[in-house]
Amino acid sequence: MSVVAESISSPASITTAGLIELSQKSRGLSLKSGMISATQAGDYQSAFKGRGMEYDESRLYQAGDDIRNIDWRVTARSGKAHTKLFCEERERPVHIWVDFRAPMFFATRGKFKAVIAAELASLFAWTANRQGDRVGGVVFSDSVHHELKPQRGKSAVLRLIKHMVEHPCWQQKDVIEEQQQGMLRSLINLRRMTRPGSLVILLSDFRGFDEKSRSHLIRLRQHNELIMVHIYDWLEEFLPPAGNYRIRNGEQELVFDTHNKNLVADHANKFKLHQDYLLKTARSCHANFLSCRTEDTPEIIIKEGLRSR
C-alpha cells in the first residue's frame, strides 16, 4: 500500500501545531484489544483480582491475604474468615518508542523517516489518550535519550510532542555513535521502565537491529503487547534505473552507479533480508508488524495495519 501523505509537517521538520492537528486524524483509530493486566484503575476490564474499585465476591481467607480486605459480615455470619475480592476497571500504560537516530533523517520521497515517526507517534498518542490510556515512552537518538513515564490526559501527549519537536537532533547537534549500541541501550531502558500489561509501540527503521535487540523485544512481549512499525524510504528497497546518482545529507555527497546489476541485486537482497528478519521477530513474539514508506499516510497505515486487532 502506498498512499501519498498530506502535508501536516514539512518534509524535513516537525512542528508542535502540526502534531497537535493530528489529534483530529486520530479519531477513526483504535488501540483496544480486549482483556489486559495492569496495576491502576482505568478503562480496561481485568481478570486480575485484588484491591480495586468494584466488589466482586468473597472467598475463604487464604494465607497471605491482606487483612484490610477481610469481609467481616460474611466472616461473622459463617464463622469462618472471608476475604473480599475486587474487579477493577484498568487503564493501560502505552509506551511509544521513537527513533531519531541519524539514518532516520533521510528520504527521497515524501518526508524524512524521522518526520513520519513523529507523526505516527502523535497519532498513537492521541488515540491512546482518547481511550483513557496513560501515554509515555522513549524518544532517543544516537546520543540523547529521553524517558517519559506514562501519564494521563492531554498534557501527556503534549509532553511527548514537546520532547520530539525540541529534540537536538533537528538542529544537528547530536553526536553520532555506533547505531547498534544506541538502539540496544534504548531497548534496555525501555524494558526497565515498562510495567506488565503495557502496550509498547516501536517506531523505527530498525537500522542495526540484531540478535541482542531481538532478545529484548521477546522479553518485552512476555508481559506486554507490541506493535512494530518499520519506516523506510523507497530507495532503501530499490535502487533507481541505471545511471550515476548523487545523494547529499547537507554535509557530504555520495555518488553511486546503478549500471552495476550486481550492486542493484545486492541492495535489494539486503533490504529483503532486513525486513524478513523483522517479520520473523514480530511473529516469534506475536507482535503486530506494520510497514510504512516515507510517502505513505500515517493514519491510513495505522488504520489498515491494526484492523484485525
PDB file of C-alpha atoms in Angstrom:
ATOM      1  CA  MET A   1       0.000   0.000   0.000  1.00  0.00           C
ATOM      2  CA  SER A   2       1.322   3.455  -0.865  1.00  0.00           C
ATOM      3  CA  VAL A   3      -0.843   6.433  -0.084  1.00  0.00           C
ATOM      4  CA  VAL A   4       0.517   9.936  -0.668  1.00  0.00           C
ATOM      5  CA  ALA A   5       0.863  11.752   2.649  1.00  0.00           C
ATOM      6  CA  GLU A   6      -0.803  15.054   3.396  1.00  0.00           C
ATOM      7  CA  SER A   7       1.417  17.937   4.417  1.00  0.00           C
ATOM      8  CA  ILE A   8       0.876  18.190   8.163  1.00  0.00           C
ATOM      9  CA  SER A   9       4.600  18.749   8.736  1.00  0.00           C
ATOM     10  CA  SER A  10       7.227  19.821   6.219  1.00  0.00           C
ATOM     11  CA  PRO A  11       9.199  17.011   4.554  1.00  0.00           C
ATOM     12  CA  ALA A  12      12.247  17.669   6.723  1.00  0.00           C
ATOM     13  CA  SER A  13      10.883  19.035  10.016  1.00  0.00           C
ATOM     14  CA  ILE A  14       8.052  18.843  12.530  1.00  0.00           C
ATOM     15  CA  THR A  15       6.071  21.499  14.392  1.00  0.00           C
ATOM     16  CA  THR A  16       4.048  21.465  17.580  1.00  0.00           C
ATOM     17  CA  ALA A  17       0.988  22.797  15.731  1.00  0.00           C
ATOM     18  CA  GLY A  18       1.256  20.120  13.046  1.00  0.00           C
ATOM     19  CA  LEU A  19       1.462  17.269  15.557  1.00  0.00           C
ATOM     20  CA  ILE A  20      -1.413  18.684  17.620  1.00  0.00           C
ATOM     21  CA  GLU A  21      -3.502  18.888  14.443  1.00  0.00           C
ATOM     22  CA  LEU A  22      -3.156  15.128  14.090  1.00  0.00           C
ATOM     23  CA  SER A  23      -5.491  14.714  17.076  1.00  0.00           C
ATOM     24  CA  GLN A  24      -8.365  15.161  14.612  1.00  0.00           C
ATOM     25  CA  LYS A  25      -7.000  12.485  12.274  1.00  0.00           C
ATOM     26  CA  SER A  26      -6.719  10.004  15.155  1.00  0.00           C
ATOM     27  CA  ARG A  27     -10.480   9.897  15.746  1.00  0.00           C
ATOM     28  CA  GLY A  28     -11.017   6.930  13.453  1.00  0.00           C
ATOM     29  CA  LEU A  29      -8.240   4.873  15.069  1.00  0.00           C
ATOM     30  CA  SER A  30      -8.385   2.338  17.903  1.00  0.00           C
ATOM     31  CA  LEU A  31      -5.823   0.550  20.069  1.00  0.00           C
ATOM     32  CA  LYS A  32      -8.221  -1.543  22.154  1.00  0.00           C
ATOM     33  CA  SER A  33      -7.617  -5.282  22.137  1.00  0.00           C
ATOM     34  CA  GLY A  34      -9.575  -6.833  24.995  1.00  0.00           C
ATOM     35  CA  MET A  35      -8.519  -8.130  28.389  1.00  0.00           C
ATOM     36  CA  ILE A  36      -5.219  -6.950  29.848  1.00  0.00           C
ATOM     37  CA  SER A  37      -3.424  -6.897  33.180  1.00  0.00           C
ATOM     38  CA  ALA A  38      -2.257  -3.668  34.789  1.00  0.00           C
ATOM     39  CA  THR A  39      -1.831  -2.077  38.206  1.00  0.00           C
ATOM     40  CA  GLN A  40      -4.004   1.026  38.189  1.00  0.00           C
ATOM     41  CA  ALA A  41      -7.692   1.828  37.751  1.00  0.00           C
ATOM     42  CA  GLY A  42      -8.913   2.753  34.283  1.00  0.00           C
ATOM     43  CA  ASP A  43     -10.978   1.663  31.302  1.00  0.00           C
ATOM     44  CA  TYR A  44      -9.960  -1.961  30.673  1.00  0.00           C
ATOM     45  CA  GLN A  45     -11.781  -4.793  32.476  1.00  0.00           C
ATOM     46  CA  SER A  46      -9.169  -7.029  34.087  1.00  0.00           C
ATOM     47  CA  ALA A  47      -9.349 -10.633  35.218  1.00  0.00           C
ATOM     48  CA  PHE A  48      -6.821  -9.818  37.944  1.00  0.00           C
ATOM     49  CA  LYS A  49      -8.392  -9.927  41.420  1.00  0.00           C
ATOM     50  CA  GLY A  50      -7.052  -7.595  44.034  1.00  0.00           C
ATOM     51  CA  ARG A  51      -7.827  -4.384  45.867  1.00  0.00           C
ATOM     52  CA  GLY A  52      -9.704  -2.117  43.473  1.00  0.00           C
ATOM     53  CA  MET A  53     -12.821  -0.197  42.616  1.00  0.00           C
ATOM     54  CA  GLU A  54     -15.708  -2.682  42.460  1.00  0.00           C
ATOM     55  CA  TYR A  55     -16.562  -5.501  44.860  1.00  0.00           C
ATOM     56  CA  ASP A  56     -16.701  -8.842  43.065  1.00  0.00           C
ATOM     57  CA  GLU A  57     -17.138 -11.643  45.615  1.00  0.00           C
ATOM     58  CA  SER A  58     -15.870 -13.057  48.908  1.00  0.00           C
ATOM     59  CA  ARG A  59     -13.991 -16.300  49.420  1.00  0.00           C
ATOM     60  CA  LEU A  60     -12.413 -18.136  52.339  1.00  0.00           C
ATOM     61  CA  TYR A  61      -9.386 -16.360  53.772  1.00  0.00           C
ATOM     62  CA  GLN A  62      -6.068 -17.687  52.459  1.00  0.00           C
ATOM     63  CA  ALA A  63      -2.606 -17.273  53.918  1.00  0.00           C
ATOM     64  CA  GLY A  64      -1.080 -14.063  52.603  1.00  0.00           C
ATOM     65  CA  ASP A  65      -4.387 -12.221  52.066  1.00  0.00           C
ATOM     66  CA  ASP A  66      -4.403  -8.566  53.084  1.00  0.00           C
ATOM     67  CA  ILE A  67      -6.265  -8.338  56.409  1.00  0.00           C
ATOM     68  CA  ARG A  68      -7.650  -4.964  55.291  1.00  0.00           C
ATOM     69  CA  ASN A  69      -9.774  -6.874  52.776  1.00  0.00           C
ATOM     70  CA  ILE A  70     -11.446  -9.211  55.282  1.00  0.00           C
ATOM     71  CA  ASP A  71     -15.221  -9.335  54.800  1.00  0.00           C
ATOM     72  CA  TRP A  72     -16.329  -9.033  58.417  1.00  0.00           C
ATOM     73  CA  ARG A  73     -20.041  -9.515  57.702  1.00  0.00           C
ATOM     74  CA  VAL A  74     -19.562 -12.809  55.878  1.00  0.00           C
ATOM     75  CA  THR A  75     -16.979 -13.866  58.452  1.00  0.00           C
ATOM     76  CA  ALA A  76     -19.423 -13.217  61.315  1.00  0.00           C
ATOM     77  CA  ARG A  77     -22.284 -14.964  59.526  1.00  0.00           C
ATOM     78  CA  SER A  78     -20.320 -18.058  58.519  1.00  0.00           C
ATOM     79  CA  GLY A  79     -17.967 -18.299  61.438  1.00  0.00           C
ATOM     80  CA  LYS A  80     -15.024 -18.544  59.018  1.00  0.00           C
ATOM     81  CA  ALA A  81     -12.732 -15.758  57.854  1.00  0.00           C
ATOM     82  CA  HIS A  82     -13.511 -14.483  54.344  1.00  0.00           C
ATOM     83  CA  THR A  83     -11.622 -12.076  52.070  1.00  0.00           C
ATOM     84  CA  LYS A  84     -13.229  -9.551  49.729  1.00  0.00           C
ATOM     85  CA  LEU A  85     -12.188  -9.727  46.081  1.00  0.00           C
ATOM     86  CA  PHE A  86     -12.445  -6.757  43.758  1.00  0.00           C
ATOM     87  CA  CYS A  87     -12.811  -6.411  39.995  1.00  0.00           C
ATOM     88  CA  GLU A  88     -11.050  -3.333  38.690  1.00  0.00           C
ATOM     89  CA  GLU A  89     -11.565  -1.162  35.666  1.00  0.00           C
ATOM     90  CA  ARG A  90      -7.988  -0.758  34.484  1.00  0.00           C
ATOM     91  CA  GLU A  91      -6.272   1.703  32.235  1.00  0.00           C
ATOM     92  CA  ARG A  92      -3.229   0.751  30.215  1.00  0.00           C
ATOM     93  CA  PRO A  93       0.230   2.334  30.032  1.00  0.00           C
ATOM     94  CA  VAL A  94       1.200   2.987  26.401  1.00  0.00           C
ATOM     95  CA  HIS A  95       4.939   3.363  25.737  1.00  0.00           C
ATOM     96  CA  ILE A  96       5.830   4.924  22.374  1.00  0.00           C
ATOM     97  CA  TRP A  97       9.451   4.311  21.358  1.00  0.00           C
ATOM     98  CA  VAL A  98      10.584   6.926  18.801  1.00  0.00           C
ATOM     99  CA  ASP A  99      13.840   6.512  16.861  1.00  0.00           C
ATOM    100  CA  PHE A 100      15.553   9.809  15.951  1.00  0.00           C
ATOM    101  CA  ARG A 101      18.999   8.394  15.103  1.00  0.00           C
ATOM    102  CA  ALA A 102      20.901   9.824  12.134  1.00  0.00           C
ATOM    103  CA  PRO A 103      19.620   7.325   9.480  1.00  0.00           C
ATOM    104  CA  MET A 104      16.053   8.453  10.247  1.00  0.00           C
ATOM    105  CA  PHE A 105      16.817  11.871   8.715  1.00  0.00           C
ATOM    106  CA  PHE A 106      16.570  10.635   5.173  1.00  0.00           C
ATOM    107  CA  ALA A 107      14.014  10.401   2.370  1.00  0.00           C
ATOM    108  CA  THR A 108      13.971  10.566  -1.411  1.00  0.00           C
ATOM    109  CA  ARG A 109      10.172  10.652  -1.499  1.00  0.00           C
ATOM    110  CA  GLY A 110       7.597  12.043   0.891  1.00  0.00           C
ATOM    111  CA  LYS A 111       9.063  13.027   4.260  1.00  0.00           C
ATOM    112  CA  PHE A 112      12.088  12.163   6.367  1.00  0.00           C
ATOM    113  CA  LYS A 113      11.693   8.890   8.223  1.00  0.00           C
ATOM    114  CA  ALA A 114      12.030  10.908  11.449  1.00  0.00           C
ATOM    115  CA  VAL A 115       9.066  13.104  10.444  1.00  0.00           C
ATOM    116  CA  ILE A 116       6.954  10.021   9.706  1.00  0.00           C
ATOM    117  CA  ALA A 117       7.970   8.561  13.091  1.00  0.00           C
ATOM    118  CA  ALA A 118       6.901  11.755  14.877  1.00  0.00           C
ATOM    119  CA  GLU A 119       3.546  11.807  13.079  1.00  0.00           C
ATOM    120  CA  LEU A 120       2.920   8.132  13.853  1.00  0.00           C
ATOM    121  CA  ALA A 121       3.874   8.719  17.496  1.00  0.00           C
ATOM    122  CA  SER A 122       1.434  11.623  17.745  1.00  0.00           C
ATOM    123  CA  LEU A 123      -1.400   9.634  16.157  1.00  0.00           C
ATOM    124  CA  PHE A 124      -0.832   6.707  18.513  1.00  0.00           C
ATOM    125  CA  ALA A 125      -0.594   9.072  21.495  1.00  0.00           C
ATOM    126  CA  TRP A 126      -3.809  10.959  20.666  1.00  0.00           C
ATOM    127  CA  THR A 127      -5.608   7.649  20.137  1.00  0.00           C
ATOM    128  CA  ALA A 128      -4.396   6.248  23.459  1.00  0.00           C
ATOM    129  CA  ASN A 129      -5.364   9.452  25.268  1.00  0.00           C
ATOM    130  CA  ARG A 130      -8.856   9.395  23.784  1.00  0.00           C
ATOM    131  CA  GLN A 131      -9.284   5.827  25.058  1.00  0.00           C
ATOM    132  CA  GLY A 132      -8.258   6.831  28.579  1.00  0.00           C
ATOM    133  CA  ASP A 133      -4.800   5.239  28.492  1.00  0.00           C
ATOM    134  CA  ARG A 134      -1.658   6.679  30.037  1.00  0.00           C
ATOM    135  CA  VAL A 135       0.855   7.924  27.461  1.00  0.00           C
ATOM    136  CA  GLY A 136       4.626   7.796  27.834  1.00  0.00           C
ATOM    137  CA  GLY A 137       7.632   6.294  26.136  1.00  0.00           C
ATOM    138  CA  VAL A 138      11.146   6.909  24.902  1.00  0.00           C
ATOM    139  CA  VAL A 139      12.487   9.456  22.404  1.00  0.00           C
ATOM    140  CA  PHE A 140      16.073   8.610  21.531  1.00  0.00           C
ATOM    141  CA  SER A 141      18.823   9.448  19.081  1.00  0.00           C
ATOM    142  CA  ASP A 142      22.456   8.428  18.746  1.00  0.00           C
ATOM    143  CA  SER A 143      23.374  10.247  21.950  1.00  0.00           C
ATOM    144  CA  VAL A 144      20.241  11.742  23.587  1.00  0.00           C
ATOM    145  CA  HIS A 145      17.725   9.562  25.409  1.00  0.00           C
ATOM    146  CA  HIS A 146      14.515  10.914  26.968  1.00  0.00           C
ATOM    147  CA  GLU A 147      12.273   8.695  29.101  1.00  0.00           C
ATOM    148  CA  LEU A 148       8.661   9.750  29.644  1.00  0.00           C
ATOM    149  CA  LYS A 149       6.760   7.998  32.417  1.00  0.00           C
ATOM    150  CA  PRO A 150       3.189   7.200  31.304  1.00  0.00           C
ATOM    151  CA  GLN A 151       0.687   9.799  32.488  1.00  0.00           C
ATOM    152  CA  ARG A 152      -2.983  10.541  31.952  1.00  0.00           C
ATOM    153  CA  GLY A 153      -4.562  13.278  29.900  1.00  0.00           C
ATOM    154  CA  LYS A 154      -3.836  15.621  27.042  1.00  0.00           C
ATOM    155  CA  SER A 155      -0.805  17.007  28.887  1.00  0.00           C
ATOM    156  CA  ALA A 156       0.940  13.637  28.482  1.00  0.00           C
ATOM    157  CA  VAL A 157       0.535  13.815  24.697  1.00  0.00           C
ATOM    158  CA  LEU A 158       1.731  17.428  24.620  1.00  0.00           C
ATOM    159  CA  ARG A 159       4.758  16.430  26.703  1.00  0.00           C
ATOM    160  CA  LEU A 160       5.661  13.740  24.146  1.00  0.00           C
ATOM    161  CA  ILE A 161       5.217  16.227  21.293  1.00  0.00           C
ATOM    162  CA  LYS A 162       7.405  18.778  23.085  1.00  0.00           C
ATOM    163  CA  HIS A 163      10.230  16.260  23.505  1.00  0.00           C
ATOM    164  CA  MET A 164      10.030  15.284  19.841  1.00  0.00           C
ATOM    165  CA  VAL A 165       9.905  18.851  18.487  1.00  0.00           C
ATOM    166  CA  GLU A 166      12.666  20.152  20.780  1.00  0.00           C
ATOM    167  CA  HIS A 167      14.987  17.172  20.395  1.00  0.00           C
ATOM    168  CA  PRO A 168      18.525  18.371  19.499  1.00  0.00           C
ATOM    169  CA  CYS A 169      18.703  16.014  16.518  1.00  0.00           C
ATOM    170  CA  TRP A 170      16.672  18.532  14.467  1.00  0.00           C
ATOM    171  CA  GLN A 171      19.404  21.134  14.936  1.00  0.00           C
ATOM    172  CA  GLN A 172      22.113  18.606  14.003  1.00  0.00           C
ATOM    173  CA  LYS A 173      23.580  18.940  17.490  1.00  0.00           C
ATOM    174  CA  ASP A 174      23.558  15.214  18.041  1.00  0.00           C
ATOM    175  CA  VAL A 175      26.748  13.185  18.396  1.00  0.00           C
ATOM    176  CA  ILE A 176      26.603  10.074  16.216  1.00  0.00           C
ATOM    177  CA  GLU A 177      27.656   6.805  17.837  1.00  0.00           C
ATOM    178  CA  GLU A 178      27.512   3.171  16.759  1.00  0.00           C
ATOM    179  CA  GLN A 179      23.916   2.508  15.725  1.00  0.00           C
ATOM    180  CA  GLN A 180      23.604  -0.909  17.350  1.00  0.00           C
ATOM    181  CA  GLN A 181      24.709   0.472  20.724  1.00  0.00           C
ATOM    182  CA  GLY A 182      22.270   3.396  20.641  1.00  0.00           C
ATOM    183  CA  MET A 183      19.345   1.108  19.832  1.00  0.00           C
ATOM    184  CA  LEU A 184      20.360  -1.588  22.296  1.00  0.00           C
ATOM    185  CA  ARG A 185      20.786   0.852  25.172  1.00  0.00           C
ATOM    186  CA  SER A 186      17.395   2.366  24.426  1.00  0.00           C
ATOM    187  CA  LEU A 187      15.690  -1.054  24.371  1.00  0.00           C
ATOM    188  CA  ILE A 188      17.311  -1.964  27.686  1.00  0.00           C
ATOM    189  CA  ASN A 189      15.976   1.248  29.221  1.00  0.00           C
ATOM    190  CA  LEU A 190      12.558   0.625  27.676  1.00  0.00           C
ATOM    191  CA  ARG A 191      12.401  -2.815  29.285  1.00  0.00           C
ATOM    192  CA  ARG A 192      13.391  -1.361  32.648  1.00  0.00           C
ATOM    193  CA  MET A 193      10.639   1.271  32.647  1.00  0.00           C
ATOM    194  CA  THR A 194       7.809  -0.880  31.212  1.00  0.00           C
ATOM    195  CA  ARG A 195       5.353  -2.449  33.655  1.00  0.00           C
ATOM    196  CA  PRO A 196       3.486  -5.688  32.803  1.00  0.00           C
ATOM    197  CA  GLY A 197       0.231  -5.097  30.927  1.00  0.00           C
ATOM    198  CA  SER A 198       1.551  -2.220  28.823  1.00  0.00           C
ATOM    199  CA  LEU A 199       1.245  -1.584  25.108  1.00  0.00           C
ATOM    200  CA  VAL A 200       4.655  -0.882  23.552  1.00  0.00           C
ATOM    201  CA  ILE A 201       4.813   0.790  20.126  1.00  0.00           C
ATOM    202  CA  LEU A 202       8.153   0.796  18.278  1.00  0.00           C
ATOM    203  CA  LEU A 203       8.689   3.377  15.512  1.00  0.00           C
ATOM    204  CA  SER A 204      11.976   2.958  13.658  1.00  0.00           C
ATOM    205  CA  ASP A 205      13.809   1.908  10.525  1.00  0.00           C
ATOM    206  CA  PHE A 206      15.415  -0.678  12.840  1.00  0.00           C
ATOM    207  CA  ARG A 207      18.867   0.020  11.402  1.00  0.00           C
ATOM    208  CA  GLY A 208      21.346  -2.022  13.437  1.00  0.00           C
ATOM    209  CA  PHE A 209      18.664  -4.340  14.830  1.00  0.00           C
ATOM    210  CA  ASP A 210      20.427  -7.583  15.808  1.00  0.00           C
ATOM    211  CA  GLU A 211      20.073 -10.694  17.972  1.00  0.00           C
ATOM    212  CA  LYS A 212      20.646  -8.755  21.191  1.00  0.00           C
ATOM    213  CA  SER A 213      17.929  -6.278  20.239  1.00  0.00           C
ATOM    214  CA  ARG A 214      15.648  -9.153  19.275  1.00  0.00           C
ATOM    215  CA  SER A 215      16.109 -10.845  22.651  1.00  0.00           C
ATOM    216  CA  HIS A 216      14.983  -7.688  24.460  1.00  0.00           C
ATOM    217  CA  LEU A 217      11.845  -7.458  22.316  1.00  0.00           C
ATOM    218  CA  ILE A 218      10.976 -11.079  23.032  1.00  0.00           C
ATOM    219  CA  ARG A 219      11.328 -10.448  26.755  1.00  0.00           C
ATOM    220  CA  LEU A 220       9.231  -7.287  26.488  1.00  0.00           C
ATOM    221  CA  ARG A 221       6.479  -9.245  24.769  1.00  0.00           C
ATOM    222  CA  GLN A 222       6.259 -11.819  27.574  1.00  0.00           C
ATOM    223  CA  HIS A 223       4.095  -9.485  29.672  1.00  0.00           C
ATOM    224  CA  ASN A 224       3.145  -6.732  27.224  1.00  0.00           C
ATOM    225  CA  GLU A 225       1.601  -6.162  23.817  1.00  0.00           C
ATOM    226  CA  LEU A 226       3.880  -4.986  20.984  1.00  0.00           C
ATOM    227  CA  ILE A 227       3.355  -3.032  17.777  1.00  0.00           C
ATOM    228  CA  MET A 228       6.373  -2.688  15.465  1.00  0.00           C
ATOM    229  CA  VAL A 229       6.277  -0.101  12.675  1.00  0.00           C
ATOM    230  CA  HIS A 230       9.092  -0.390  10.129  1.00  0.00           C
ATOM    231  CA  ILE A 231       9.669   3.011   8.481  1.00  0.00           C
ATOM    232  CA  TYR A 232      11.692   3.093   5.272  1.00  0.00           C
ATOM    233  CA  ASP A 233      12.326   5.009   2.074  1.00  0.00           C
ATOM    234  CA  TRP A 234      11.746   3.668  -1.430  1.00  0.00           C
ATOM    235  CA  LEU A 235      15.474   3.975  -2.207  1.00  0.00           C
ATOM    236  CA  GLU A 236      16.319   1.622   0.662  1.00  0.00           C
ATOM    237  CA  GLU A 237      14.235  -1.069  -1.014  1.00  0.00           C
ATOM    238  CA  PHE A 238      15.048  -0.463  -4.699  1.00  0.00           C
ATOM    239  CA  LEU A 239      17.804   1.397  -6.497  1.00  0.00           C
ATOM    240  CA  PRO A 240      16.743   3.755  -9.320  1.00  0.00           C
ATOM    241  CA  PRO A 241      17.172   2.957 -13.050  1.00  0.00           C
ATOM    242  CA  ALA A 242      20.690   2.614 -14.450  1.00  0.00           C
ATOM    243  CA  GLY A 243      22.660   5.832 -14.067  1.00  0.00           C
ATOM    244  CA  ASN A 244      25.010   7.854 -11.850  1.00  0.00           C
ATOM    245  CA  TYR A 245      23.306   9.427  -8.819  1.00  0.00           C
ATOM    246  CA  ARG A 246      24.377  11.914  -6.171  1.00  0.00           C
ATOM    247  CA  ILE A 247      22.995  11.853  -2.631  1.00  0.00           C
ATOM    248  CA  ARG A 248      23.650  14.680  -0.156  1.00  0.00           C
ATOM    249  CA  ASN A 249      22.954  14.958   3.561  1.00  0.00           C
ATOM    250  CA  GLY A 250      23.840  18.650   3.826  1.00  0.00           C
ATOM    251  CA  GLU A 251      27.484  17.985   4.644  1.00  0.00           C
ATOM    252  CA  GLN A 252      28.617  15.062   2.489  1.00  0.00           C
ATOM    253  CA  GLU A 253      27.927  13.823  -1.017  1.00  0.00           C
ATOM    254  CA  LEU A 254      27.835  10.241  -2.238  1.00  0.00           C
ATOM    255  CA  VAL A 255      27.878   9.180  -5.895  1.00  0.00           C
ATOM    256  CA  PHE A 256      26.820   5.672  -6.863  1.00  0.00           C
ATOM    257  CA  ASP A 257      26.473   3.881 -10.184  1.00  0.00           C
ATOM    258  CA  THR A 258      23.354   1.759 -10.732  1.00  0.00           C
ATOM    259  CA  HIS A 259      24.580   0.405 -14.068  1.00  0.00           C
ATOM    260  CA  ASN A 260      26.101  -2.375 -11.970  1.00  0.00           C
ATOM    261  CA  LYS A 261      23.480  -5.152 -11.885  1.00  0.00           C
ATOM    262  CA  ASN A 262      25.237  -6.956  -9.049  1.00  0.00           C
ATOM    263  CA  LEU A 263      25.091  -3.792  -6.941  1.00  0.00           C
ATOM    264  CA  VAL A 264      21.369  -3.399  -7.640  1.00  0.00           C
ATOM    265  CA  ALA A 265      20.616  -7.037  -6.801  1.00  0.00           C
ATOM    266  CA  ASP A 266      22.734  -6.943  -3.647  1.00  0.00           C
ATOM    267  CA  HIS A 267      20.996  -3.766  -2.478  1.00  0.00           C
ATOM    268  CA  ALA A 268      17.519  -5.274  -2.914  1.00  0.00           C
ATOM    269  CA  ASN A 269      18.576  -8.509  -1.235  1.00  0.00           C
ATOM    270  CA  LYS A 270      19.971  -6.713   1.826  1.00  0.00           C
ATOM    271  CA  PHE A 271      16.693  -4.860   2.319  1.00  0.00           C
ATOM    272  CA  LYS A 272      14.669  -8.058   1.944  1.00  0.00           C
ATOM    273  CA  LEU A 273      16.844  -9.879   4.471  1.00  0.00           C
ATOM    274  CA  HIS A 274      16.446  -6.987   6.913  1.00  0.00           C
ATOM    275  CA  GLN A 275      12.661  -6.845   6.589  1.00  0.00           C
ATOM    276  CA  ASP A 276      12.335 -10.642   6.707  1.00  0.00           C
ATOM    277  CA  TYR A 277      14.331 -10.634   9.946  1.00  0.00           C
ATOM    278  CA  LEU A 278      11.991  -8.020  11.433  1.00  0.00           C
ATOM    279  CA  LEU A 279       8.948 -10.034  10.333  1.00  0.00           C
ATOM    280  CA  LYS A 280      10.428 -13.190  11.839  1.00  0.00           C
ATOM    281  CA  THR A 281      10.998 -11.324  15.099  1.00  0.00           C
ATOM    282  CA  ALA A 282       7.445  -9.984  15.116  1.00  0.00           C
ATOM    283  CA  ARG A 283       5.989 -13.446  14.505  1.00  0.00           C
ATOM    284  CA  SER A 284       8.162 -15.091  17.154  1.00  0.00           C
ATOM    285  CA  CYS A 285       6.920 -12.685  19.834  1.00  0.00           C
ATOM    286  CA  HIS A 286       3.369 -12.353  18.452  1.00  0.00           C
ATOM    287  CA  ALA A 287       3.756  -8.637  17.769  1.00  0.00           C
ATOM    288  CA  ASN A 288       1.746  -6.590  15.280  1.00  0.00           C
ATOM    289  CA  PHE A 289       4.021  -5.608  12.368  1.00  0.00           C
ATOM    290  CA  LEU A 290       3.344  -2.618  10.104  1.00  0.00           C
ATOM    291  CA  SER A 291       5.401  -1.247   7.199  1.00  0.00           C
ATOM    292  CA  CYS A 292       5.340   2.465   6.405  1.00  0.00           C
ATOM    293  CA  ARG A 293       7.131   4.119   3.494  1.00  0.00           C
ATOM    294  CA  THR A 294       8.123   7.759   3.690  1.00  0.00           C
ATOM    295  CA  GLU A 295       5.433   8.708   1.146  1.00  0.00           C
ATOM    296  CA  ASP A 296       2.624   6.851   2.962  1.00  0.00           C
ATOM    297  CA  THR A 297      -0.142   8.482   5.010  1.00  0.00           C
ATOM    298  CA  PRO A 298       0.500   7.506   8.654  1.00  0.00           C
ATOM    299  CA  GLU A 299      -3.131   7.385   9.830  1.00  0.00           C
ATOM    300  CA  ILE A 300      -4.084   5.059   6.961  1.00  0.00           C
ATOM    301  CA  ILE A 301      -1.133   2.779   7.727  1.00  0.00           C
ATOM    302  CA  ILE A 302      -2.308   2.519  11.356  1.00  0.00           C
ATOM    303  CA  LYS A 303      -5.959   2.013  10.490  1.00  0.00           C
ATOM    304  CA  GLU A 304      -5.298  -0.655   7.857  1.00  0.00           C
ATOM    305  CA  GLY A 305      -2.498  -2.351   9.778  1.00  0.00           C
ATOM    306  CA  LEU A 306      -4.377  -2.690  13.070  1.00  0.00           C
ATOM    307  CA  ARG A 307      -7.770  -3.541  11.618  1.00  0.00           C
ATOM    308  CA  SER A 308      -7.558  -7.138  12.822  1.00  0.00           C
ATOM    309  CA  ARG A 309      -6.510  -6.370  16.427  1.00  0.00           C
TER     310      ARG A 309
END
